[in-house]
Tab-separated table of C-alpha atoms and ligand atoms in Angstrom:
chain	number	residue	atom	x	y	z
H	1	MET	CA	86.422	129.474	109.544
H	2	SER	CA	83.159	129.698	107.692
H	3	LYS	CA	79.818	129.225	109.300
H	4	GLU	CA	78.243	125.916	108.252
H	5	ILE	CA	74.532	125.313	107.915
H	6	TYR	CA	72.917	121.939	107.204
H	7	VAL	CA	69.383	121.718	105.876
H	8	ILE	CA	67.481	118.549	105.056
H	9	ASP	CA	64.091	118.580	103.371
H	10	ASP	CA	62.170	115.354	103.277
H	11	ASN	CA	58.957	115.291	101.232
H	12	GLU	CA	57.947	118.849	102.063
H	13	SER	CA	57.726	122.266	100.546
H	14	LYS	CA	59.674	125.033	102.253
H	15	GLU	CA	60.893	128.611	102.034
H	16	TYR	CA	64.288	129.799	103.255
H	17	LYS	CA	65.644	133.292	103.586
H	18	TYR	CA	69.184	134.089	104.693
H	19	ASN	CA	70.714	137.500	105.296
H	20	ILE	CA	74.374	136.747	105.322
H	21	GLU	CA	77.096	138.817	106.940
H	22	GLU	CA	79.948	136.310	107.313
H	23	ASP	CA	81.562	133.568	105.216
H	24	THR	CA	79.004	130.793	105.025
H	25	ILE	CA	78.650	127.299	103.620
H	26	ILE	CA	75.154	125.943	103.279
H	27	TYR	CA	74.598	122.231	102.642
H	28	HIS	CA	71.042	121.764	101.531
H	29	PHE	CA	69.945	118.160	101.050
H	30	SER	CA	66.581	117.557	99.574
H	31	ILE	CA	64.592	114.362	99.261
H	32	ASN	CA	61.619	114.682	96.940
H	33	SER	CA	60.882	118.267	98.026
H	34	SER	CA	60.328	121.697	96.575
H	35	SER	CA	61.962	124.763	97.984
H	36	ASN	CA	62.387	128.486	97.546
H	37	VAL	CA	65.614	129.996	98.744
H	38	GLU	CA	66.528	133.650	98.922
H	39	ILE	CA	69.970	134.760	99.976
H	40	ASN	CA	71.154	138.285	100.607
H	41	LEU	CA	74.877	138.908	100.731
H	42	ASP	CA	74.747	141.920	102.987
H	43	LYS	CA	78.349	142.531	103.899
H	44	GLU	CA	81.383	143.381	101.794
H	45	ASP	CA	84.068	140.747	101.069
H	46	ILE	CA	82.097	137.700	102.160
H	47	ASN	CA	81.939	134.268	100.529
H	48	LEU	CA	78.947	132.005	100.172
H	49	TYR	CA	79.108	128.383	99.126
H	50	TYR	CA	75.765	126.745	98.534
H	51	TYR	CA	75.580	122.999	97.921
H	52	TYR	CA	72.127	121.852	96.957
H	53	ASN	CA	71.855	118.097	96.516
H	54	ASN	CA	68.592	116.620	95.579
H	55	ILE	CA	66.990	113.232	95.037
H	56	ASN	CA	63.698	113.583	93.234
H	57	TYR	CA	60.752	111.256	92.555
H	58	ASP	CA	57.626	113.402	91.961
H	59	ASP	CA	57.066	116.807	90.317
H	60	ASN	CA	59.208	119.331	92.185
H	61	SER	CA	61.017	122.593	91.760
H	62	PHE	CA	63.899	124.399	93.343
H	63	ASN	CA	64.276	128.158	93.157
H	64	ILE	CA	67.303	129.921	94.469
H	65	LYS	CA	68.024	133.603	94.273
H	66	VAL	CA	71.339	135.096	95.367
H	67	ASN	CA	71.432	138.865	95.779
H	68	HIS	CA	74.853	140.437	95.744
H	69	ASN	CA	74.008	143.567	97.699
H	70	LYS	CA	77.558	144.592	98.590
H	71	ASP	CA	80.958	145.013	96.915
H	72	ASN	CA	83.327	142.106	96.474
H	73	THR	CA	80.826	139.440	97.498
H	74	HIS	CA	81.436	135.964	96.145
H	75	SER	CA	78.887	133.193	95.586
H	76	GLU	CA	79.387	129.643	94.368
H	77	VAL	CA	76.172	127.702	93.954
H	78	TYR	CA	76.283	123.994	93.119
H	79	ASN	CA	72.939	122.422	92.376
H	80	HIS	CA	73.079	118.703	91.769
H	81	GLY	CA	69.988	116.614	91.341
H	82	VAL	CA	69.120	113.044	90.519
H	83	ASN	CA	65.719	112.698	88.931
H	84	VAL	CA	64.815	109.098	89.561
H	85	SER	CA	61.418	108.623	87.919
H	86	ASN	CA	59.758	110.129	84.848
H	87	ASN	CA	58.480	113.271	86.567
H	88	TYR	CA	59.208	116.973	86.333
H	89	LEU	CA	62.145	118.585	88.066
H	90	THR	CA	62.830	122.273	87.541
H	91	TYR	CA	65.723	124.381	88.798
H	92	ASP	CA	65.369	128.122	88.652
H	93	VAL	CA	68.658	129.680	89.584
H	94	GLU	CA	69.107	133.426	89.844
H	95	GLY	CA	72.201	135.473	90.542
H	96	ILE	CA	71.612	139.199	90.955
H	97	VAL	CA	74.397	141.742	91.095
H	98	LEU	CA	73.361	145.315	91.766
H	99	LYS	CA	74.786	148.246	89.861
H	100	THR	CA	76.328	149.489	93.070
H	101	SER	CA	78.078	146.184	93.929
H	102	ASP	CA	81.588	146.169	92.438
H	103	LYS	CA	84.021	143.281	91.942
H	104	CYS	CA	81.596	140.474	92.683
H	105	ILE	CA	82.039	136.847	91.716
H	106	CYS	CA	78.863	134.929	90.986
H	107	ASN	CA	79.119	131.330	89.780
H	108	GLN	CA	76.577	128.561	89.296
H	109	ASP	CA	76.984	124.905	88.471
H	110	ASN	CA	73.692	123.161	87.701
H	111	GLN	CA	73.452	119.486	86.881
H	112	ILE	CA	70.586	117.028	86.786
H	113	ILE	CA	71.069	113.324	86.148
H	114	ASN	CA	67.999	111.564	84.817
H	115	ILE	CA	67.937	107.942	85.879
H	116	LYS	CA	65.003	107.132	83.599
H	117	ASN	CA	63.276	109.600	81.292
H	118	GLY	CA	62.654	112.394	83.752
H	119	LYS	CA	61.534	115.753	82.432
H	120	SER	CA	64.179	118.007	83.888
H	121	THR	CA	64.725	121.696	83.237
H	122	ILE	CA	67.369	124.155	84.342
H	123	LYS	CA	66.740	127.883	84.059
H	124	PRO	CA	69.888	129.780	84.890
H	125	ASN	CA	69.518	133.540	85.214
H	126	LEU	CA	72.239	136.025	85.812
H	127	LEU	CA	70.895	139.536	86.241
H	128	ILE	CA	73.957	141.642	86.307
H	129	ASP	CA	73.820	145.383	86.396
H	130	ASN	CA	77.510	145.948	86.919
H	131	TYR	CA	80.364	145.627	84.410
H	132	ASP	CA	82.963	144.508	86.888
H	133	VAL	CA	81.655	141.035	87.639
H	134	ASP	CA	83.187	137.632	87.241
H	135	SER	CA	80.463	135.167	86.538
H	136	ASN	CA	80.044	131.702	85.080
H	137	HIS	CA	77.352	129.162	84.789
H	138	ALA	CA	77.450	125.550	83.711
H	139	ALA	CA	74.425	123.371	83.092
H	140	TYR	CA	74.112	119.691	82.290
H	141	ILE	CA	71.063	117.476	82.027
H	142	GLY	CA	71.511	113.860	81.079
H	143	LYS	CA	72.668	110.478	82.220
H	144	PHE	CA	75.951	109.348	83.726
H	145	LYS	CA	78.240	108.815	80.788
H	146	ASP	CA	78.723	105.207	79.656
H	147	GLU	CA	82.401	105.978	79.564
H	148	TYR	CA	82.400	106.460	83.355
H	149	LEU	CA	80.692	103.154	83.982
H	150	PHE	CA	83.075	101.397	81.619
H	151	TYR	CA	86.150	102.770	83.346
H	152	LEU	CA	84.912	101.847	86.820
H	153	MET	CA	83.751	98.416	85.707
H	154	SER	CA	87.018	97.745	83.904
H	155	ARG	CA	88.625	97.577	87.330
H	156	GLY	CA	86.209	94.911	88.483
H	157	ILE	CA	83.629	97.162	90.120
H	158	SER	CA	80.129	95.791	89.524
H	159	LYS	CA	77.625	97.900	87.638
H	160	LYS	CA	75.626	98.483	90.804
H	161	ASN	CA	78.619	99.661	92.813
H	162	ALA	CA	79.894	101.741	89.907
H	163	TYR	CA	76.543	103.542	89.859
H	164	LEU	CA	76.709	104.048	93.585
H	165	LEU	CA	80.194	105.550	93.371
H	166	LEU	CA	79.010	107.939	90.678
H	167	LEU	CA	75.893	108.885	92.623
H	168	LYS	CA	77.888	109.507	95.744
H	169	GLY	CA	80.473	111.581	93.908
H	170	PHE	CA	77.695	113.592	92.354
H	171	LEU	CA	75.435	114.126	95.370
H	172	ILE	CA	78.052	114.426	98.073
H	173	ASN	CA	80.280	116.736	96.152
H	174	SER	CA	82.378	118.261	98.872
H	175	ASP	CA	84.927	116.579	101.122
H	176	SER	CA	83.864	118.723	104.018
H	177	ILE	CA	80.313	117.361	104.211
H	178	ASP	CA	79.787	115.598	107.538
H	179	LEU	CA	78.053	112.336	106.625
H	180	ASN	CA	76.758	111.898	110.178
H	181	LYS	CA	74.597	114.954	109.704
H	182	ILE	CA	72.948	113.665	106.553
H	183	ASP	CA	72.290	110.080	107.494
H	184	LYS	CA	68.763	110.180	106.122
H	185	PHE	CA	69.964	111.437	102.771
H	186	VAL	CA	72.706	108.813	102.496
H	187	LYS	CA	70.151	106.081	103.224
H	188	GLU	CA	67.895	107.470	100.516
H	189	MET	CA	70.804	107.562	98.075
H	190	ASN	CA	71.553	103.903	98.658
H	191	LYS	CA	67.988	103.078	97.630
H	192	ILE	CA	68.229	104.578	94.151
L	1	MET	CA	96.067	81.660	78.384
L	2	LEU	CA	94.284	84.468	76.530
L	3	GLU	CA	93.027	83.220	73.183
L	4	ILE	CA	91.496	85.407	70.544
L	5	LYS	CA	89.937	83.278	67.873
L	6	ASN	CA	88.915	84.620	64.474
L	7	LEU	CA	87.504	87.692	66.131
L	8	SER	CA	85.438	90.123	64.083
L	9	ALA	CA	83.821	93.181	65.624
L	10	LYS	CA	81.896	96.224	64.525
L	11	VAL	CA	80.652	99.450	66.005
L	12	VAL	CA	77.250	98.866	67.646
L	13	ASP	CA	74.259	99.916	65.501
L	14	SER	CA	76.351	100.572	62.433
L	15	ASN	CA	78.052	98.703	59.655
L	16	ILE	CA	81.521	99.919	60.556
L	17	ASN	CA	83.587	96.747	60.801
L	18	ILE	CA	86.844	97.241	62.627
L	19	LEU	CA	88.253	93.843	63.555
L	20	ASN	CA	88.403	91.241	60.867
L	21	LYS	CA	88.999	87.585	61.788
L	22	LEU	CA	91.797	88.429	64.177
L	23	SER	CA	93.562	85.595	66.003
L	24	LEU	CA	96.114	85.845	68.774
L	25	ASN	CA	97.262	83.529	71.586
L	26	ILE	CA	99.009	84.816	74.665
L	27	LYS	CA	100.337	82.210	77.054
L	28	GLU	CA	101.224	82.603	80.709
L	29	GLY	CA	104.298	84.688	81.290
L	30	GLU	CA	104.595	85.887	77.689
L	31	VAL	CA	105.095	89.446	76.494
L	32	HIS	CA	103.491	90.360	73.175
L	33	ALA	CA	103.662	93.637	71.316
L	34	ILE	CA	101.273	94.969	68.721
L	35	MET	CA	102.310	97.714	66.356
L	36	GLY	CA	100.331	99.138	63.493
L	37	PRO	CA	99.322	102.292	61.677
L	38	ASN	CA	96.889	104.773	63.238
L	39	GLY	CA	93.235	103.856	63.052
L	40	THR	CA	93.692	100.162	62.270
L	41	GLY	CA	91.946	98.727	65.313
L	42	LYS	CA	94.545	98.377	68.070
L	43	SER	CA	92.608	100.254	70.744
L	44	THR	CA	89.399	98.684	69.494
L	45	LEU	CA	90.891	95.223	70.002
L	46	SER	CA	91.808	96.103	73.583
L	47	LYS	CA	88.329	97.471	74.290
L	48	VAL	CA	86.544	94.530	72.677
L	49	ILE	CA	88.555	92.190	74.894
L	50	MET	CA	87.358	94.260	77.861
L	51	GLY	CA	83.700	94.161	76.696
L	52	HIS	CA	83.318	97.840	75.764
L	53	TYR	CA	79.743	99.030	75.117
L	54	SER	CA	80.575	100.607	71.735
L	55	TYR	CA	81.464	97.372	69.989
L	56	GLU	CA	79.712	94.188	69.066
L	57	VAL	CA	81.461	90.917	68.369
L	58	THR	CA	80.073	89.621	65.074
L	59	SER	CA	81.987	86.359	64.994
L	60	GLY	CA	84.794	84.501	66.713
L	61	ASP	CA	85.526	84.214	70.410
L	62	ILE	CA	87.679	85.399	73.296
L	63	LEU	CA	88.795	82.790	75.816
L	64	LEU	CA	90.515	83.097	79.158
L	65	ASP	CA	92.015	79.826	80.323
L	66	LYS	CA	89.819	77.961	77.816
L	67	GLU	CA	86.610	79.660	78.950
L	68	SER	CA	84.714	82.062	76.710
L	69	ILE	CA	84.304	85.499	78.247
L	70	LYS	CA	82.154	86.835	75.429
L	71	SER	CA	78.975	86.865	77.490
L	72	LEU	CA	80.562	88.411	80.599
L	73	ASP	CA	80.215	92.095	81.383
L	74	THR	CA	83.238	94.348	81.786
L	75	SER	CA	83.492	94.023	85.543
L	76	GLU	CA	83.259	90.228	85.440
L	77	ARG	CA	86.049	90.161	82.886
L	78	ALA	CA	88.205	92.321	85.139
L	79	LYS	CA	87.531	89.983	88.044
L	80	LYS	CA	88.850	87.128	85.896
L	81	GLY	CA	92.171	88.952	85.799
L	82	LEU	CA	91.997	91.218	82.745
L	83	PHE	CA	93.357	94.728	83.056
L	84	LEU	CA	93.447	97.428	80.415
L	85	CYS	CA	95.711	100.435	80.796
L	86	MET	CA	93.836	102.870	78.624
L	87	GLN	CA	95.289	105.074	75.944
L	88	ASP	CA	93.246	107.930	77.376
L	89	PRO	CA	92.157	107.248	80.985
L	90	THR	CA	88.746	108.636	81.900
L	91	VAL	CA	88.346	111.635	84.192
L	92	ILE	CA	85.590	111.233	86.795
L	93	GLU	CA	84.776	114.250	88.920
L	94	GLY	CA	83.672	113.567	92.486
L	95	VAL	CA	84.971	109.996	92.728
L	96	SER	CA	88.274	110.027	94.567
L	97	ASN	CA	91.180	107.922	93.434
L	98	SER	CA	91.473	106.168	96.775
L	99	GLU	CA	87.770	105.385	97.042
L	100	PHE	CA	87.822	104.022	93.509
L	101	ILE	CA	90.765	101.698	94.118
L	102	ARG	CA	89.441	100.614	97.499
L	103	THR	CA	86.014	99.775	96.058
L	104	ALA	CA	87.695	97.716	93.351
L	105	LEU	CA	89.812	95.885	95.934
L	106	ASN	CA	86.859	95.280	98.232
L	107	GLU	CA	84.910	93.623	95.467
L	108	ARG	CA	87.713	91.210	94.797
L	109	SER	CA	88.560	90.072	98.267
L	110	LEU	CA	86.225	88.244	100.587
L	111	GLU	CA	86.924	90.327	103.643
L	112	LYS	CA	86.840	94.103	103.657
L	113	VAL	CA	90.156	95.759	102.983
L	114	ASN	CA	91.610	97.213	106.160
L	115	LEU	CA	91.884	100.967	105.711
L	116	TYR	CA	95.219	101.292	107.474
L	117	THR	CA	96.904	98.479	105.526
L	118	PHE	CA	95.410	99.841	102.340
L	119	ILE	CA	96.845	103.326	102.882
L	120	LYS	CA	100.260	101.944	103.849
L	121	GLU	CA	100.451	99.711	100.792
L	122	ILE	CA	99.161	102.231	98.335
L	123	GLU	CA	101.528	104.911	99.600
L	124	LYS	CA	104.414	102.544	98.975
L	125	SER	CA	103.142	101.815	95.457
L	126	MET	CA	102.718	105.514	94.779
L	127	GLU	CA	106.294	106.119	95.723
L	128	GLU	CA	107.385	103.339	93.387
L	129	VAL	CA	105.593	104.935	90.436
L	130	SER	CA	106.701	108.388	91.662
L	131	LEU	CA	103.243	109.831	92.119
L	132	ASP	CA	102.597	112.305	94.885
L	133	ASN	CA	100.470	111.063	97.808
L	134	SER	CA	98.064	113.938	97.395
L	135	MET	CA	96.812	112.362	94.151
L	136	LEU	CA	95.114	109.692	96.199
L	137	HIS	CA	92.515	112.145	97.456
L	138	ARG	CA	91.890	113.931	94.199
L	139	SER	CA	89.042	113.125	91.851
L	140	LEU	CA	89.875	110.290	89.502
L	141	ASN	CA	92.348	111.556	86.876
L	142	SER	CA	90.915	115.057	87.225
L	143	GLY	CA	93.526	117.677	86.469
L	144	PHE	CA	96.208	114.965	86.178
L	145	SER	CA	98.836	115.581	83.521
L	146	GLY	CA	99.102	113.103	80.654
L	147	GLY	CA	102.020	111.345	82.330
L	148	GLU	CA	100.344	111.296	85.741
L	149	LYS	CA	97.276	109.614	84.256
L	150	LYS	CA	99.459	106.864	82.812
L	151	LYS	CA	101.231	106.372	86.109
L	152	ASN	CA	97.884	106.230	87.850
L	153	GLU	CA	96.921	103.342	85.566
L	154	ILE	CA	100.096	101.515	86.627
L	155	LEU	CA	99.273	102.248	90.259
L	156	GLN	CA	95.892	100.557	89.810
L	157	LEU	CA	97.576	97.634	88.113
L	158	LYS	CA	99.916	97.181	91.076
L	159	CYS	CA	96.989	97.225	93.499
L	160	LEU	CA	94.635	94.979	91.568
L	161	LYS	CA	97.215	92.359	90.556
L	162	PRO	CA	95.794	91.223	87.220
L	163	LYS	CA	96.959	88.197	85.274
L	164	TYR	CA	96.356	89.515	81.755
L	165	ILE	CA	97.596	93.024	81.160
L	166	ILE	CA	96.960	95.151	78.093
L	167	LEU	CA	98.911	98.383	77.820
L	168	ASP	CA	97.451	100.673	75.173
L	169	GLU	CA	100.145	103.214	74.340
L	170	ILE	CA	101.341	103.432	77.914
L	171	ASP	CA	104.484	105.094	76.530
L	172	SER	CA	102.726	108.014	74.869
L	173	GLY	CA	102.975	111.219	76.836
L	174	LEU	CA	105.692	109.907	79.165
L	175	ASP	CA	109.031	111.687	79.431
L	176	VAL	CA	112.236	109.615	79.316
L	177	ASP	CA	112.490	109.265	83.085
L	178	SER	CA	108.812	108.459	83.568
L	179	LEU	CA	108.984	105.824	80.851
L	180	LYS	CA	111.835	104.163	82.728
L	181	VAL	CA	109.896	104.289	86.000
L	182	VAL	CA	106.775	102.805	84.405
L	183	CYS	CA	108.716	100.042	82.658
L	184	LYS	CA	110.634	99.212	85.820
L	185	ASN	CA	107.357	98.807	87.689
L	186	ILE	CA	105.955	96.547	84.999
L	187	ASN	CA	109.112	94.450	84.877
L	188	ASN	CA	109.127	94.063	88.650
L	189	TYR	CA	105.483	93.094	88.524
L	190	LEU	CA	106.227	90.427	85.927
L	191	LYS	CA	109.128	89.151	87.996
L	192	ASP	CA	106.872	88.812	91.066
L	193	ASN	CA	103.956	87.370	89.125
L	194	LYS	CA	105.408	84.746	86.849
L	195	GLU	CA	102.063	83.722	85.376
L	196	ALA	CA	101.146	87.275	84.315
L	197	SER	CA	101.287	88.120	80.623
L	198	VAL	CA	101.331	91.433	78.799
L	199	LEU	CA	100.116	92.794	75.506
L	200	ILE	CA	101.868	96.051	74.687
L	201	ILE	CA	100.288	98.285	72.064
L	202	THR	CA	102.814	100.842	70.895
L	203	HIS	CA	104.103	102.931	68.034
L	204	TYR	CA	107.680	102.995	69.261
L	205	PRO	CA	110.251	100.232	69.718
L	206	ARG	CA	111.792	102.115	72.629
L	207	ILE	CA	109.417	100.705	75.248
L	208	LEU	CA	110.256	97.250	73.876
L	209	GLU	CA	113.902	97.847	74.722
L	210	TYR	CA	112.824	98.019	78.374
L	211	ILE	CA	110.131	95.341	78.365
L	212	LYS	CA	111.431	92.647	76.078
L	213	PRO	CA	108.684	91.109	73.938
L	214	ASP	CA	108.603	87.442	73.010
L	215	TYR	CA	106.524	88.275	69.943
L	216	VAL	CA	105.885	91.373	67.871
L	217	HIS	CA	102.718	91.495	65.748
L	218	ILE	CA	101.706	93.899	63.034
L	219	LEU	CA	98.036	94.822	63.106
L	220	SER	CA	96.650	96.424	60.000
L	221	GLU	CA	93.146	96.582	58.553
L	222	GLY	CA	91.714	94.930	61.635
L	223	THR	CA	93.799	91.807	61.572
L	224	ILE	CA	97.286	90.476	62.375
L	225	LYS	CA	99.325	90.744	59.203
L	226	ASP	CA	102.703	89.562	60.450
L	227	THR	CA	104.391	88.145	63.550
L	228	GLY	CA	108.056	88.173	64.439
L	229	ASP	CA	110.422	89.188	67.184
L	230	MET	CA	112.132	92.422	68.199
L	231	SER	CA	113.784	92.648	64.794
L	232	LEU	CA	110.338	93.165	63.239
L	233	ALA	CA	109.787	96.225	65.456
L	234	LYS	CA	113.154	97.597	64.357
L	235	LYS	CA	112.325	96.971	60.720
L	236	ILE	CA	109.029	98.871	61.067
L	237	GLU	CA	110.796	101.789	62.672
L	238	LYS	CA	113.144	101.941	59.676
L	239	ASP	CA	110.796	101.102	56.795
L	240	GLY	CA	107.282	101.997	58.025
L	241	TYR	CA	104.133	100.003	57.283
L	242	GLY	CA	104.225	100.414	53.489
L	243	GLY	CA	104.646	96.704	52.876
L	244	TYR	CA	101.441	95.786	54.758
L	245	ASN	CA	98.864	97.802	52.874
L	246	GLU	CA	97.249	96.288	49.871
U	1	LIG	N1	82.790	104.062	68.352
U	1	LIG	C1	83.271	104.235	67.098
U	1	LIG	N2	82.491	104.792	66.142
U	1	LIG	C2	82.967	104.963	64.884
U	1	LIG	N3	84.192	104.628	64.490
U	1	LIG	C3	85.015	104.063	65.386
U	1	LIG	C4	84.598	103.846	66.736
U	1	LIG	N4	85.623	103.278	67.398
U	1	LIG	C5	86.631	103.176	66.525
U	1	LIG	N5	86.281	103.626	65.309
U	1	LIG	C6	87.140	103.666	64.111
U	1	LIG	O1	87.813	102.450	63.998
U	1	LIG	C7	89.152	102.635	63.565
U	1	LIG	C8	90.104	101.997	64.542
U	1	LIG	O2	90.173	102.776	65.725
U	1	LIG	P1	91.205	102.454	66.905
U	1	LIG	O3	91.012	103.442	67.969
U	1	LIG	O4	91.080	101.026	67.250
U	1	LIG	O5	92.612	102.700	66.163
U	1	LIG	P2	94.096	102.493	66.696
U	1	LIG	O6	94.703	101.392	65.866
U	1	LIG	O7	94.111	102.319	68.149
U	1	LIG	O8	94.767	103.875	66.262
U	1	LIG	P3	95.851	104.810	67.015
U	1	LIG	O9	97.188	104.240	66.679
U	1	LIG	O10	95.672	106.128	66.360
U	1	LIG	O11	95.556	104.838	68.472
U	1	LIG	C9	89.334	104.124	63.419
U	1	LIG	O12	89.152	104.457	62.039
U	1	LIG	C10	88.237	104.711	64.253
U	1	LIG	O13	87.813	105.963	63.762
U	2	LIG	MG1	94.723	103.516	69.752
């Protein structure tokens, strides 16, 4: 079993630092907030899953830095944001693998959906000083595809509910998230 | 009755005309087939009927039971009983198959669908289309094989119980056994729902051996060029579409 951590930011600006020595899943839900996250993977053979899900209205940024300090450490970082208004949203995502850390896996998936004409930016950075690393990053900024809405609506789902299904699938992107623990976030999502 | 009257349609914001004064009437309980060369507007016709965002109707009308549906959005059309099995079903990450179908069902019925009954019924339907139960909890069509996607469309059809069914190349990508399973499900559906009608878009007469059409139409250059019965489908298989191109 992995250790699970839930974090909810609500209109605030915060710093987080984790020194991790066991398999860990962090669910970080953010409502209109900025945050700085630093993670140190300090033990060999451990896995980190980081789910950052964010609803944004004003100008905000999210910085996350994952340091692979030991051999065979594995990180999967999923950053999903919905930028609701026309403001700035910036993701700065860093994965750092030291020269001395062998056989690491370091993956990032960054996506921001602009509801209107938000000014969203994703800066993915992989600083890898070791040849034996498996690493991938994906980035998408845009709207929900019309094709998705068409398919959902073609089964009689209204536009509003189709949007809600897509939002939910995007922002609550793991089956293991306990909805009871993120009540506030779910309520906020239903307002979009 | 589904009536398509002198329908012309183009790609939105362009001058690419695809459908050209196309007319077609499908009455309750009838099975129609449309065949035609690649790129002549078959899928476009099915999407225009469904109100797809890429196309604009430039003239003519589409009526369901004498009522124009031209001004309705896609979901309203579906609620009136239209159902399109797509040639290439969309993959949507994060939205589970079961949540998708349940949301669609909930919007149709007045009371909320009971979760237990829903699971029981859908598991039975999945068995009938020979899809594994685990597919219910996976993201919509994500990682499904070509054949599984087609079966998943039929599963939705069985749950949503439409009156006007359009099958756009449901037979493509299905192996011999899967084709039989899919056709059996459609035939059973038609037996249980006498008022339901079907429009089958296909390139191959084989599916028409299983689901017997009352009419076979040839669509070419955006319009219906010929109408006949099963013998027309056989003739096309033998001779091709050479005779229909000017
Ligand atoms: N959104 C679009 N933008 C531009 N061209 C389009 C668009 N949609 C369809 N077309 C064109 O319209 C024509 C008809 O396409 P359609 O998909 O309806 O063909 P089809 O008869 O279903 O062919 P197939 O048998 O290969 O499935 C094609 O030439 C296609 O390229
Ligand atoms: Mg087609």
